[in-house]
Short mmCIF file of C-alpha atoms in Angstrom, two decimals:
data_model
loop_
_atom_site.label_atom_id
_atom_site.label_comp_id
_atom_site.label_asym_id
_atom_site.label_seq_id
_atom_site.Cartn_x
_atom_site.Cartn_y
_atom_site.Cartn_z
CA UNK A 708 -227.41 79.30 14.01
CA UNK A 709 -229.58 78.33 11.16
CA UNK A 710 -229.78 79.42 7.63
CA UNK A 711 -232.66 81.54 6.81
CA UNK A 712 -231.88 81.74 3.13
CA UNK A 713 -229.33 80.34 0.24
CA UNK A 714 -228.39 82.13 -2.99
CA UNK A 715 -225.56 83.64 -4.48
CA UNK A 716 -223.66 86.92 -4.58
CA UNK A 717 -223.36 88.03 -7.93
CA UNK A 718 -220.13 89.87 -8.49
CA UNK A 719 -219.49 91.05 -11.93
CA UNK A 720 -219.39 87.51 -13.88
CA UNK A 721 -218.10 85.79 -10.18
CA UNK A 722 -220.86 83.81 -8.52
CA UNK A 723 -220.35 83.24 -4.67
CA UNK A 724 -222.65 80.71 -3.21
CA UNK A 725 -223.59 81.84 0.04
CA UNK A 726 -225.94 80.91 3.06
CA UNK A 727 -227.89 83.94 5.13
CA UNK A 728 -227.92 84.23 9.05
CA UNK A 729 -229.59 86.58 11.32
CA UNK A 730 -226.74 88.65 12.92
CA UNK A 731 -228.64 89.96 15.91
CA UNK A 732 -231.21 88.45 18.53
CA UNK A 733 -233.91 90.10 20.44
CA UNK A 734 -233.16 89.49 24.09
CA UNK A 735 -236.54 90.77 25.13
CA UNK A 736 -237.92 88.77 27.75
CA UNK A 737 -241.30 87.47 26.34
CA UNK A 738 -244.59 86.86 27.98
CA UNK A 739 -247.76 85.18 27.26
CA UNK A 740 -251.23 86.17 27.81
CA UNK A 741 -253.00 84.13 30.27
CA UNK A 742 -256.14 83.78 32.11
CA UNK A 743 -255.63 85.96 35.63
CA UNK A 744 -257.61 83.51 37.66
CA UNK A 745 -256.17 80.11 36.52
CA UNK A 746 -253.09 80.81 34.34
CA UNK A 747 -254.92 79.33 31.04
CA UNK A 748 -253.53 80.64 27.66
CA UNK A 749 -255.56 83.27 25.89
CA UNK A 750 -256.38 81.82 22.23
CA UNK A 751 -257.52 84.13 19.47
CA UNK A 752 -259.49 82.75 16.32
CA UNK A 753 -259.30 84.33 12.83
CA UNK A 754 -263.05 85.35 12.07
CA UNK A 755 -264.68 86.93 9.14
CA UNK A 756 -266.01 90.66 9.74
CA UNK A 757 -269.03 89.87 7.29
CA UNK A 758 -270.39 86.19 8.35
CA UNK A 759 -268.83 85.81 11.76
CA UNK A 760 -266.89 82.38 10.51
CA UNK A 761 -263.90 80.98 11.79
CA UNK A 762 -261.38 81.52 8.73
CA UNK A 763 -258.71 78.66 8.14
CA UNK A 764 -255.04 79.75 6.86
CA UNK A 765 -255.81 78.11 3.44
CA UNK A 766 -258.74 80.42 2.88
CA UNK A 767 -256.99 83.60 3.92
CA UNK A 768 -255.66 86.11 1.10
CA UNK A 769 -253.86 89.33 1.07
CA UNK A 770 -256.39 92.46 0.34
CA UNK A 771 -255.67 96.05 -0.49
CA UNK A 772 -258.24 98.78 0.61
CA UNK A 773 -258.84 100.92 -1.97
CA UNK A 774 -261.24 103.09 0.08
CA UNK A 775 -265.34 103.25 -0.45
CA UNK A 776 -265.80 99.84 1.24
CA UNK A 777 -264.03 98.13 -1.71
CA UNK A 778 -260.94 95.63 -1.41
CA UNK A 779 -258.97 94.21 -4.26
CA UNK A 780 -257.90 90.88 -3.24
CA UNK A 781 -254.42 89.43 -4.41
CA UNK A 782 -253.58 85.40 -4.72
CA UNK A 783 -250.71 83.53 -4.32
CA UNK A 784 -250.76 83.46 -8.24
CA UNK A 785 -250.85 87.18 -8.42
CA UNK A 786 -247.41 87.41 -5.98
CA UNK A 787 -245.65 84.76 -8.04
CA UNK A 788 -246.09 86.57 -11.35
CA UNK A 789 -244.15 89.59 -10.07
CA UNK A 790 -240.66 90.43 -11.54
CA UNK A 791 -238.38 89.27 -8.75
CA UNK A 792 -235.45 88.81 -10.37
CA UNK A 793 -232.96 88.72 -7.57
CA UNK A 794 -234.88 85.78 -5.63
CA UNK A 795 -232.08 83.69 -5.35
CA UNK A 796 -229.40 86.43 -6.01
CA UNK A 797 -227.45 89.04 -4.39
CA UNK A 798 -226.74 91.57 -7.19
CA UNK A 799 -223.85 94.12 -6.71
CA UNK A 800 -224.72 97.15 -8.33
CA UNK A 801 -221.53 99.44 -7.08
CA UNK A 802 -219.29 100.36 -4.52
CA UNK A 803 -219.37 103.29 -2.59
CA UNK A 804 -217.56 104.69 0.43
CA UNK A 805 -219.24 103.63 3.79
CA UNK A 806 -219.75 107.16 5.14
CA UNK A 807 -222.01 108.16 2.27
CA UNK A 808 -224.40 105.63 3.40
CA UNK A 809 -226.77 107.53 6.14
CA UNK A 810 -227.09 105.14 9.16
CA UNK A 811 -231.01 106.19 9.24
CA UNK A 812 -231.58 103.76 6.42
CA UNK A 813 -230.21 100.52 7.82
CA UNK A 814 -232.64 97.98 8.83
CA UNK A 815 -231.33 94.56 9.85
CA UNK A 816 -228.05 92.77 9.73
CA UNK A 817 -227.23 89.16 8.41
CA UNK A 818 -224.20 87.22 8.26
CA UNK A 819 -223.19 85.48 4.93
CA UNK A 820 -221.35 82.24 4.90
CA UNK A 821 -219.53 80.63 1.83
CA UNK A 822 -221.22 77.41 0.80
CA UNK A 823 -219.76 74.43 -0.80
CA UNK A 824 -216.48 75.54 -3.23
CA UNK A 825 -217.49 79.13 -2.55
CA UNK A 826 -214.68 80.17 0.34
CA UNK A 827 -211.99 81.06 -2.15
CA UNK A 828 -213.93 83.95 -4.25
CA UNK A 829 -215.86 84.97 -0.93
CA UNK A 830 -212.23 85.63 0.77
CA UNK A 831 -211.47 87.42 -2.33
CA UNK A 832 -214.37 89.70 -2.18
CA UNK A 833 -214.07 90.47 1.64
CA UNK A 834 -210.34 90.99 1.32
CA UNK A 835 -210.85 93.23 -1.89
CA UNK A 836 -213.57 95.35 0.17
CA UNK A 837 -211.37 95.86 3.04
CA UNK A 838 -208.55 96.91 0.37
CA UNK A 839 -210.86 99.60 -1.25
CA UNK A 840 -212.23 100.73 2.24
CA UNK A 841 -215.81 100.67 0.49
CA UNK A 842 -219.31 98.77 0.94
CA UNK A 843 -221.03 97.11 -1.71
CA UNK A 844 -224.61 98.40 -2.71
CA UNK A 845 -226.61 95.22 -3.31
CA UNK A 846 -230.44 94.13 -4.13
CA UNK A 847 -231.70 90.99 -2.48
CA UNK A 848 -235.25 89.48 -2.31
CA UNK A 849 -236.27 88.53 1.37
CA UNK A 850 -239.70 87.15 2.35
CA UNK A 851 -241.11 88.16 -0.93
CA UNK A 852 -239.98 91.75 -1.00
CA UNK A 853 -237.08 93.23 -2.88
CA UNK A 854 -234.72 95.28 -0.53
CA UNK A 855 -231.90 97.57 -0.93
CA UNK A 856 -228.85 96.35 1.38
CA UNK A 857 -225.23 96.79 1.64
CA UNK A 858 -222.31 94.32 2.01
CA UNK A 859 -219.29 94.85 4.28
CA UNK A 860 -216.73 93.38 6.23
CA UNK A 861 -216.97 92.64 9.93
CA UNK A 862 -214.71 90.29 11.85
CA UNK A 863 -213.35 88.75 8.67
CA UNK A 864 -216.86 87.87 7.79
CA UNK A 865 -219.16 89.47 4.86
CA UNK A 866 -222.15 91.21 6.55
CA UNK A 867 -225.42 92.20 4.71
CA UNK A 868 -227.49 95.17 6.14
CA UNK A 869 -230.73 95.40 4.51
CA UNK A 870 -231.78 99.15 4.24
CA UNK A 871 -234.73 101.17 3.76
CA UNK A 872 -235.94 102.76 0.51
CA UNK A 873 -235.04 106.46 0.18
CA UNK A 874 -239.13 107.36 0.20
CA UNK A 875 -239.45 105.09 3.45
CA UNK A 876 -237.71 107.96 5.58
CA UNK A 877 -239.70 110.49 6.83
CA UNK A 878 -238.86 114.14 6.52
CA UNK A 879 -238.73 115.82 9.61
CA UNK A 880 -240.99 118.50 9.70
CA UNK A 881 -240.69 120.52 12.93
CA UNK A 882 -241.83 124.24 14.01
CA UNK A 883 -238.36 125.15 15.66
CA UNK A 884 -236.55 124.43 12.30
CA UNK A 885 -238.36 127.94 11.06
CA UNK A 886 -237.29 129.73 14.10
CA UNK A 887 -234.11 132.04 14.17
CA UNK A 888 -232.72 130.65 17.12
CA UNK A 889 -228.90 131.61 17.39
CA UNK A 890 -226.33 130.16 20.15
CA UNK A 891 -223.82 132.27 21.84
CA UNK A 892 -220.09 131.68 21.33
CA UNK A 893 -219.86 131.31 25.17
CA UNK A 894 -222.70 128.60 24.92
CA UNK A 895 -221.18 126.94 22.05
CA UNK A 896 -217.71 126.74 23.83
CA UNK A 897 -219.15 125.26 27.21
CA UNK A 898 -221.28 122.69 25.37
CA UNK A 899 -217.98 121.59 23.37
CA UNK A 900 -216.33 121.54 26.85
CA UNK A 901 -219.00 119.19 27.90
CA UNK A 902 -218.72 117.29 25.06
CA UNK A 903 -214.89 116.71 25.37
CA UNK A 904 -215.27 115.82 29.28
CA UNK A 905 -217.51 112.86 28.38
CA UNK A 906 -215.74 111.70 25.11
CA UNK A 907 -214.64 108.01 25.38
CA UNK A 908 -214.40 105.06 23.04
CA UNK A 909 -217.56 103.13 22.56
CA UNK A 910 -217.15 99.53 24.12
CA UNK A 911 -220.77 98.14 23.72
CA UNK A 912 -219.75 95.51 26.42
CA UNK A 913 -219.52 98.09 29.04
CA UNK A 914 -223.38 98.67 28.69
CA UNK A 915 -226.13 96.46 30.07
CA UNK A 916 -230.07 96.45 30.02
CA UNK A 917 -230.89 96.99 33.59
CA UNK A 918 -234.68 96.94 33.11
CA UNK A 919 -234.16 93.50 31.47
CA UNK A 920 -231.85 92.11 34.51
CA UNK A 921 -234.35 93.49 37.11
CA UNK A 922 -237.44 91.89 35.30
CA UNK A 923 -235.79 88.58 35.10
CA UNK A 924 -234.98 88.70 38.85
CA UNK A 925 -238.03 89.35 39.80
CA UNK A 926 -238.87 86.47 37.52
CA UNK A 927 -236.72 84.09 38.88
CA UNK A 928 -237.81 85.28 42.56
CA UNK A 929 -241.08 83.84 41.66
CA UNK A 930 -240.08 80.66 40.45
CA UNK A 931 -238.09 79.77 43.54
CA UNK A 932 -240.61 81.46 45.94
CA UNK A 933 -238.11 84.20 47.10
CA UNK A 934 -239.17 87.54 48.27
CA UNK A 935 -238.68 89.92 45.43
CA UNK A 936 -235.99 92.84 46.34
CA UNK A 937 -236.56 95.95 44.96
CA UNK A 938 -233.87 97.38 42.45
CA UNK A 939 -231.73 100.48 43.28
CA UNK A 940 -234.03 103.52 42.25
CA UNK A 941 -232.20 105.28 39.46
CA UNK A 942 -231.44 109.00 39.65
CA UNK A 943 -234.37 111.33 38.57
CA UNK A 944 -233.73 113.71 35.58
CA UNK A 945 -233.26 117.05 36.59
CA UNK A 946 -235.75 119.53 35.67
CA UNK A 947 -235.48 121.79 32.56
CA UNK A 948 -233.01 124.07 33.21
CA UNK A 949 -233.69 127.98 33.04
CA UNK A 950 -230.14 129.18 33.07
CA UNK A 951 -228.47 127.22 30.24
CA UNK A 952 -224.82 128.46 30.96
CA UNK A 953 -225.32 127.38 34.47
CA UNK A 954 -226.48 123.76 33.38
CA UNK A 955 -224.07 123.33 31.01
CA UNK A 956 -220.87 124.42 33.53
CA UNK A 957 -222.74 121.99 36.07
CA UNK A 958 -222.57 119.21 33.83
CA UNK A 959 -219.14 119.82 32.93
CA UNK A 960 -218.17 119.66 36.68
CA UNK A 961 -220.35 116.37 37.35
CA UNK A 962 -218.61 114.71 33.88
CA UNK A 963 -215.13 115.43 35.25
CA UNK A 964 -215.98 114.19 38.78
CA UNK A 965 -217.34 110.99 37.28
CA UNK A 966 -214.16 110.38 35.34
CA UNK A 967 -211.86 110.98 38.69
CA UNK A 968 -211.02 114.50 37.82
CA UNK A 969 -210.48 117.50 39.85
CA UNK A 970 -213.11 120.10 39.50
CA UNK A 971 -212.35 123.06 38.16
CA UNK A 972 -211.92 125.47 41.10
CA UNK A 973 -210.89 128.85 39.19
CA UNK A 974 -214.00 130.83 40.03
CA UNK A 975 -213.98 129.72 43.76
CA UNK A 976 -210.48 130.81 44.28
CA UNK A 977 -210.87 134.28 42.58
CA UNK A 978 -213.93 134.78 45.32
CA UNK A 979 -211.65 134.05 48.52
CA UNK A 980 -208.97 136.54 47.13
CA UNK A 981 -211.27 139.19 46.98
CA UNK A 982 -212.86 138.50 50.58
CA UNK A 983 -209.78 139.74 52.55
CA UNK A 984 -209.83 142.84 50.48
CA UNK A 985 -213.11 143.93 51.88
CA UNK A 986 -211.86 143.19 55.59
CA UNK A 987 -208.70 145.51 54.94
CA UNK A 988 -210.98 148.12 53.61
CA UNK A 989 -213.21 147.67 56.56
CA UNK A 990 -210.35 147.97 58.94
CA UNK A 991 -209.01 151.20 57.64
CA UNK A 992 -212.55 152.51 58.12
CA UNK A 993 -212.50 151.63 61.63
CA UNK A 994 -209.18 153.21 62.07
CA UNK A 995 -210.17 156.44 60.65
CA UNK A 996 -213.19 156.73 62.63
CA UNK A 997 -211.15 156.01 65.90
CA UNK A 998 -208.60 158.73 65.12
CA UNK A 999 -211.09 161.34 64.30
CA UNK A 1000 -212.06 162.14 68.01
CA UNK A 1001 -208.43 162.23 69.05
CA UNK A 1002 -207.85 164.94 66.47
CA UNK A 1003 -210.84 166.87 67.99
CA UNK A 1004 -209.70 166.91 71.53
CA UNK A 1005 -206.19 168.31 70.34
CA UNK A 1006 -208.15 171.09 68.84
CA UNK A 1007 -209.70 171.57 72.02
CA UNK A 1008 -206.80 171.65 73.88
CA UNK A 1009 -204.71 174.08 71.87
#
């Protein structure tokens, strides 16, 4: 891994020199735009919308549109004067319980590695966070932007998770939130049963990107000149259910079957027991009909 940032964690009067590494990487298969007929790469030129001239990187600045066709242009000098006091520091602001932070705020993860003689204070902060069962709220400047972040422990390594600012999270505004929608106790109980039947322990290694694997197979087949084998079709999602309870019951049975559990046959048993009762009643009715003519004959004989 290559360090993308160097600085120090400011922990009270303690300073811990660290290197920052990206903790994640995207595995998406990337493509280039090419000319369909000959495979030539498509190139783009940066041109000015006013004079049509090609513009080099050195002549490109950042502009802020204030409306009405007016643009405020900011130079590198303007950005250099901004008060990024945390440019080479990770300032610890406070320590909070992890469950107080909404996961919606998390953006990207980074590993922190101690640099030079900083291993001792690094381990001290790591162990103290573990002992307190808390995470550190910090500020850090990355790519000319100050960001809120957390420091936590993962696999004995300090991990920095950058976060969105509160005003960057949208407030959900959906019509159904104003509707008076109530769930019946029976529906809630069945939904809880479905959750219980699908409960498990999250193991990331059990999940795979089937689309990426199939796409890679297509690419490998083209490279090797093999015939492309179509992947197995996945089961289509069921149509929207009209009877919610019926859909919940069917989902529970399906989840149990997937886990190798016996389906709930209580309903089927009660139906089977009720059927013989109808047959007995039918026999009694038939017997009664058969004895009626015999009684009439006995009366005539007398």
